[in-house]
Amino acid sequence: MMQMRDLAKSSGEWLKGAGPHSDVVISSRIRLARNLVQFPFLAQATRDQKQRVLDIIRERLVAVPESSKLTFVELTAADPVDRSLLVERHLISRELADGDWPRGVAFCETETISIMVNEEDHLRMQVLRSGLELADAWRQIDRVDDALEAELDFAFSAQLGYLTACPTNVGTGMRVSVMLHLPALVITREIEKVFQAVAKVNLAVRGLYGEGTQASGDFYQISNQRSLGKSELQIIENIESVVPRIVEYEKIARDRLMAENRASLEDRVWRALGQLRAARTISSEETMHLLSAVRMGVNIGLIKDLSIAAINQLFIHIQPAHLQELRGEVLDTDERNVERASYIRSRLNGSASESH
Amino acid sequence: MMQMRDLAKSSGEWLKGAGPHSDVVISSRIRLARNLVQFPFLAQATRDQKQRVLDIIRERLVAVPESSKLTFVELTAADPVDRSLLVERHLISRELADGDWPRGVAFCETETISIMVNEEDHLRMQVLRSGLELADAWRQIDRVDDALEAELDFAFSAQLGYLTACPTNVGTGMRVSVMLHLPALVITREIEKVFQAVAKVNLAVRGLYGEGTQASGDFYQISNQRSLGKSELQIIENIESVVPRIVEYEKIARDRLMAENRASLEDRVWRALGQLRAARTISSEETMHLLSAVRMGVNIGLIKDLSIAAINQLFIHIQPAHLQELRGEVLDTDERNVERASYIRSRLNGSASESH
């Protein structure tokens, strides 16, 4: 099994900064919610039933294509830093990390696939890909779903579709999310217009770590609100048609900022990099904010010699659990802020040069 | 005569960062106010009388020791940028720069001596020195005063002393000011205590450019309130005894910050330098604020390879008139902010290294 320390040091495939529209679209995610027909939903299940759900699903994971590459983490046995690490890596939800019942997660080496057991539903499968890659992500998760469905009996109604703990997931059990980096639309204050347009086509906007979280570092997740009454492909098509328009808005805003406010835009970008290279103590919130400006600076060609992959990785590595895992000890907030600043300096100093 | 462009490029003796307590005391200044007995005070004088005052004093300046090294600037003939340059250089007051009557200033190459004609009084002589050098400054200005008094008939009352346009200057006509850099006392919020202590011994605290101006970049001027009923040496002794105690408070505050908040202090210092090196547009106010932290960083040994003299000079060179004079053209605020950032980068990049 993969060690958590190795996971902390590495970087998921979805962070590589490749794929269509990857200057604006960080990642595409599809997750499917499924429940075993022979057990009650988790809210009604006893601890023993939850344990059996976990055991059964874990055992059947061998059916998943390339299952030999899966790492399974029993979360009851994992320490808090390891659990937070998995949250920061987008491999599990905060809810699954914080639970106290039998639960676990399986994920593959590239981190494209993760399978949560006993989150809100018995089974939540996720595929996470770099850039706007929904069609590919769908093919991948569909194969995982088919493989598991051949082994497990999923709760399904001919009339409604897949049955889920929360009615909003009934039907396809699918949520499609695309994570976007929209710094220029935030600067030009046009981001609200995007939200309004997105709401009209029944899509939701969320923060970086899903439902109820704040957008931080100018990252926004666009996802479907409905999973019922539409096919999986219709849901994907809806998002596939909307996202490129948002990407276009963002690029127009970047171009306009460069044309009309070049000094102020360059100032923002270079100061952000300057602060990151200089800071001796820094919160993760401020880091996200500054990295966001640096990422835009690389996208618009101001900063050379710094890759999007390196910046994407920094966004993850500067999170609390990653810092502690990399350092090998538990750190309080002040210590983390110092460690974070030191880590960032080691990654950014001497690496980026100016474009003129 | 010295060209204004050369003045802009050079640096006054008082900026060299030497002299007693020069890590905290930027400069010592003594000015004497005098009026010619045969003319009314300026508020009552006609334009013609003001012109005669100017002509007479200008003519008698040859009496001043080393007068051949004096540059005389007729301010009615000077353009606005040149006049502002002299204000920024602390060679004339803002009031003298903005006037529209016959007036002028003579100053020596090292900028230690400046003699303003037709400011609030017919004659205002100033000696400006680096560090806490009041005794020396007094000897120097006393010689200038004696030389001029041998040539000119000063309004003097046996009972009151020298007569001046404003009653607060009657007596010695002397104002002694010491400019202090007190960043640590500002951070620790002890600066108010200093103000209270200073007020108790009848000293005033002012901003960087004298009466009515805000302290900027953590610079404060301590000066005497009274010029009557005390001899020149008593006024100087009072300030000479108070200033080293403020210097001591500031150093204790710096030591305490280093002992108790080292990460946060280092963070402040390095981020300030990082911002200055990175900015593409910056106001003079922000620059003063950041340079103040950098200056402290050099003082406490965090920043190496950057001299106090270079930083002191930057404080002056980043002012609006200096930037325009150095660039050789009139710039609006936005253009100045870009020019300022560019000037600062050219001065700071590649020059400072870390102490570890």
Coordinates of C-alpha atoms in Angstrom, one line a residue, chain B residues 56-338:
Chain B
I56 CA 19.6 92.8 0.0
I57 CA 19.9 89.4 1.6
R58 CA 21.0 87.8 -1.6
E59 CA 23.8 90.4 -1.9
R60 CA 25.0 89.9 1.6
L61 CA 25.2 86.1 1.4
V62 CA 28.9 86.6 0.3
A63 CA 29.5 87.1 4.0
V64 CA 28.5 83.5 4.8
P65 CA 31.6 81.3 5.4
E66 CA 32.4 79.4 2.1
S67 CA 29.7 81.4 0.4
S68 CA 31.3 80.6 -3.0
K69 CA 29.8 77.1 -2.7
L70 CA 26.3 78.4 -2.2
T71 CA 23.7 77.9 -5.0
F72 CA 21.0 80.6 -5.1
V73 CA 17.6 79.7 -6.6
E74 CA 15.2 82.6 -7.3
L75 CA 11.9 80.7 -6.8
T76 CA 9.7 83.0 -8.9
A77 CA 11.8 81.9 -11.8
A78 CA 11.9 78.2 -10.9
D79 CA 9.4 75.8 -12.4
P80 CA 7.0 73.8 -10.2
V81 CA 8.9 70.5 -10.4
D82 CA 12.1 72.3 -9.4
R83 CA 10.4 73.9 -6.5
S84 CA 8.9 70.6 -5.3
L85 CA 12.3 69.0 -5.6
L86 CA 13.7 71.5 -3.1
V87 CA 10.8 70.7 -0.7
E88 CA 11.4 67.0 -1.0
R89 CA 15.0 67.7 -0.3
H90 CA 14.1 69.6 2.9
L91 CA 15.9 72.7 1.5
I92 CA 12.7 74.8 1.5
S93 CA 9.3 74.6 3.0
R94 CA 6.1 73.8 1.0
E95 CA 4.9 77.3 1.8
L96 CA 8.0 78.9 0.2
A97 CA 7.6 76.6 -2.9
D98 CA 4.0 77.6 -3.4
G99 CA 4.3 81.4 -2.8
D100 CA 3.9 83.9 -5.6
W101 CA 6.0 86.8 -4.2
P102 CA 9.8 87.5 -4.6
R103 CA 11.5 84.8 -2.7
G104 CA 14.5 82.5 -2.9
V105 CA 16.8 80.0 -1.3
A106 CA 20.6 79.6 -1.0
F107 CA 22.1 76.2 -0.2
C108 CA 25.5 74.7 -0.1
E109 CA 26.7 71.7 -2.1
T110 CA 26.5 69.3 0.8
E111 CA 23.0 70.6 1.6
T112 CA 23.9 71.1 5.2
I113 CA 23.1 74.8 5.0
S114 CA 20.0 76.4 3.5
I115 CA 19.0 80.0 3.7
M116 CA 15.4 80.8 2.8
V117 CA 14.5 84.4 2.0
N118 CA 10.9 85.6 2.4
E119 CA 9.4 82.5 3.8
E120 CA 7.4 83.3 7.0
D121 CA 10.2 85.6 8.0
H122 CA 12.6 87.6 5.9
L123 CA 15.4 85.1 6.6
R124 CA 15.3 81.5 7.8
M125 CA 18.6 79.8 8.1
Q126 CA 18.8 76.1 8.5
V127 CA 21.5 73.6 9.2
L128 CA 20.7 69.9 8.5
R129 CA 23.0 67.1 9.6
S130 CA 23.0 63.3 9.7
G131 CA 22.4 61.6 13.0
L132 CA 22.1 63.3 16.4
E133 CA 24.5 66.2 15.8
L134 CA 22.9 69.2 17.5
A135 CA 26.1 70.7 19.1
D136 CA 27.9 70.6 15.7
A137 CA 24.8 71.9 13.9
W138 CA 24.6 74.7 16.4
R139 CA 28.2 75.8 15.9
Q140 CA 27.7 75.7 12.2
I141 CA 24.4 77.8 12.1
D142 CA 25.8 80.2 14.8
R143 CA 28.7 81.0 12.4
V144 CA 26.3 81.7 9.5
D145 CA 24.1 83.8 11.8
D146 CA 27.0 85.8 13.1
A147 CA 28.3 86.4 9.6
L148 CA 25.0 87.6 8.3
E149 CA 24.3 89.7 11.5
A150 CA 27.5 91.5 10.8
E151 CA 26.1 92.6 7.4
L152 CA 22.4 92.9 8.2
D153 CA 20.4 94.8 10.8
F154 CA 18.1 92.1 12.5
A155 CA 14.9 93.1 14.3
F156 CA 15.8 92.6 18.0
S157 CA 14.3 93.5 21.3
A158 CA 16.5 93.6 24.4
Q159 CA 13.6 92.3 26.4
L160 CA 12.2 89.7 24.0
G161 CA 15.1 88.8 21.7
Y162 CA 14.7 88.3 18.0
L163 CA 11.4 89.5 16.6
T164 CA 9.6 87.2 14.3
A165 CA 6.4 87.2 12.2
C166 CA 4.8 84.6 14.4
P167 CA 4.9 85.1 18.2
T168 CA 5.8 81.4 18.7
N169 CA 9.3 82.1 17.2
V170 CA 10.1 85.3 19.2
G171 CA 13.2 85.1 21.4
T172 CA 15.8 82.8 20.0
G173 CA 14.0 82.5 16.7
M174 CA 15.2 78.9 16.9
R175 CA 13.6 75.7 16.1
V176 CA 15.5 72.5 16.7
S177 CA 14.1 69.3 15.1
V178 CA 15.4 65.8 15.2
M179 CA 13.9 63.3 12.7
L180 CA 13.5 59.8 14.2
H181 CA 12.7 56.5 12.6
L182 CA 10.5 54.6 15.1
P183 CA 9.1 51.5 13.3
A184 CA 9.2 49.2 16.3
L185 CA 7.5 51.6 18.6
V186 CA 4.7 51.9 16.0
I187 CA 4.4 48.1 15.7
T188 CA 4.3 47.6 19.5
R189 CA 1.9 50.6 19.8
E190 CA 4.1 52.3 22.4
I191 CA 4.5 55.4 20.2
E192 CA 1.7 57.2 22.0
K193 CA 3.6 56.8 25.3
V194 CA 6.6 58.6 23.6
F195 CA 4.3 61.4 22.4
Q196 CA 3.0 61.9 25.9
A197 CA 6.5 61.9 27.5
V198 CA 7.7 64.3 24.9
A199 CA 4.8 66.7 25.4
K200 CA 5.6 66.8 29.2
V201 CA 9.0 68.4 28.4
N202 CA 7.4 70.9 26.0
L203 CA 8.5 69.3 22.9
A204 CA 6.3 68.7 19.8
V205 CA 6.0 65.7 17.5
R206 CA 5.4 66.3 13.8
G207 CA 5.4 64.4 10.5
L208 CA 8.1 64.1 8.0
Y209 CA 7.6 67.4 6.2
G210 CA 7.1 69.6 9.3
E211 CA 4.1 71.2 10.9
G212 CA 0.7 69.8 10.0
T213 CA 2.0 66.9 8.1
Q214 CA 1.4 63.2 8.8
A215 CA 4.0 60.9 10.1
S216 CA 4.8 58.7 7.1
G217 CA 7.0 55.7 7.0
D218 CA 7.3 55.7 10.8
F219 CA 9.3 59.0 10.7
Y220 CA 8.7 61.5 13.4
Q221 CA 10.2 64.9 14.1
I222 CA 10.7 66.0 17.6
S223 CA 11.1 69.7 18.1
N224 CA 11.0 72.5 20.6
Q225 CA 7.7 74.3 21.2
R226 CA 9.2 77.3 22.8
S227 CA 11.8 79.7 21.6
L228 CA 11.4 82.3 24.3
G229 CA 12.7 82.4 27.8
K230 CA 15.4 79.9 27.2
S231 CA 18.8 80.2 25.6
E232 CA 19.7 78.4 22.4
L233 CA 21.9 76.0 24.3
Q234 CA 19.2 75.2 26.9
I235 CA 16.8 74.3 24.0
I236 CA 19.4 72.1 22.5
E237 CA 20.3 70.5 25.8
N238 CA 16.6 69.6 26.4
I239 CA 16.3 67.8 23.1
E240 CA 19.8 66.3 23.4
S241 CA 18.7 64.7 26.7
V242 CA 15.3 63.4 25.5
V243 CA 16.3 61.9 22.1
P244 CA 18.7 59.2 23.4
R245 CA 15.9 58.0 25.7
I246 CA 13.5 57.6 22.7
V247 CA 16.3 55.9 20.8
E248 CA 16.7 53.5 23.7
Y249 CA 12.9 52.8 23.8
E250 CA 13.0 52.1 20.1
K251 CA 15.9 49.7 20.4
I252 CA 14.3 47.8 23.3
A253 CA 11.2 47.5 21.2
R254 CA 13.2 46.1 18.3
D255 CA 15.0 43.6 20.6
R256 CA 11.7 42.5 22.1
L257 CA 10.1 42.0 18.7
M258 CA 13.1 39.9 17.6
A259 CA 13.0 37.9 20.8
E260 CA 9.2 37.4 20.9
N261 CA 7.9 37.7 17.4
R262 CA 10.9 36.9 15.2
A263 CA 8.9 35.1 12.5
S264 CA 6.4 37.9 12.2
L265 CA 9.1 40.6 12.2
E266 CA 11.2 38.8 9.6
D267 CA 8.1 38.3 7.6
R268 CA 7.3 42.0 7.7
V269 CA 10.8 43.0 6.6
W270 CA 11.2 40.4 3.8
R271 CA 7.8 41.0 2.4
A272 CA 8.4 44.7 2.3
L273 CA 11.6 44.2 0.4
G274 CA 9.8 41.6 -1.8
Q275 CA 7.0 44.0 -2.6
L276 CA 9.5 46.8 -3.4
R277 CA 11.4 44.5 -5.7
A278 CA 8.3 43.2 -7.4
A279 CA 5.9 46.2 -7.7
R280 CA 5.1 47.6 -11.2
T281 CA 3.2 50.6 -9.8
I282 CA 3.4 52.0 -6.3
S283 CA 2.4 55.2 -4.5
S284 CA 4.9 57.2 -2.5
E285 CA 3.0 56.6 0.7
E286 CA 3.2 52.8 0.3
T287 CA 6.8 53.1 -0.7
M288 CA 7.6 55.0 2.5
H289 CA 5.8 52.4 4.5
L290 CA 7.7 49.5 2.9
L291 CA 11.1 51.2 2.9
S292 CA 10.6 51.9 6.6
A293 CA 10.4 48.1 7.3
V294 CA 13.4 47.5 5.0
R295 CA 15.4 50.1 6.9
M296 CA 14.6 48.4 10.2
G297 CA 15.6 45.1 8.6
V298 CA 19.0 46.5 7.8
N299 CA 19.3 48.0 11.3
I300 CA 18.5 44.8 13.1
G301 CA 20.9 42.8 10.8
L302 CA 18.3 40.8 8.9
I303 CA 19.1 42.3 5.5
K304 CA 22.8 42.4 4.4
D305 CA 24.4 44.2 1.5
L306 CA 22.0 47.1 1.5
S307 CA 23.3 50.3 3.1
I308 CA 21.3 52.7 5.3
A309 CA 22.6 55.5 3.0
A310 CA 21.1 53.8 0.0
I311 CA 17.8 53.4 1.7
N312 CA 17.8 57.0 3.1
Q313 CA 18.4 58.2 -0.5
L314 CA 15.6 56.1 -1.8
F315 CA 13.2 57.7 0.6
I316 CA 14.0 61.0 -1.1
H317 CA 14.4 59.9 -4.7
I318 CA 11.0 58.2 -4.9
Q319 CA 9.2 61.5 -4.2
P320 CA 7.2 62.9 -7.1
A321 CA 9.5 65.8 -8.1
H322 CA 12.7 63.7 -7.9
L323 CA 11.2 61.1 -10.1
Q324 CA 10.2 63.7 -12.7
E325 CA 13.5 65.5 -12.5
L326 CA 15.4 62.2 -12.9
R327 CA 13.2 61.1 -15.8
G328 CA 13.3 64.6 -17.4
E329 CA 9.6 65.0 -18.0
V330 CA 6.4 65.9 -16.2
L331 CA 4.5 62.8 -15.2
D332 CA 0.9 62.4 -13.9
T333 CA 0.2 60.3 -10.8
D334 CA -0.3 57.0 -12.6
E335 CA 2.9 57.5 -14.7
R336 CA 4.8 58.5 -11.5
N337 CA 3.6 55.3 -9.8
V338 CA 4.9 53.2 -12.6

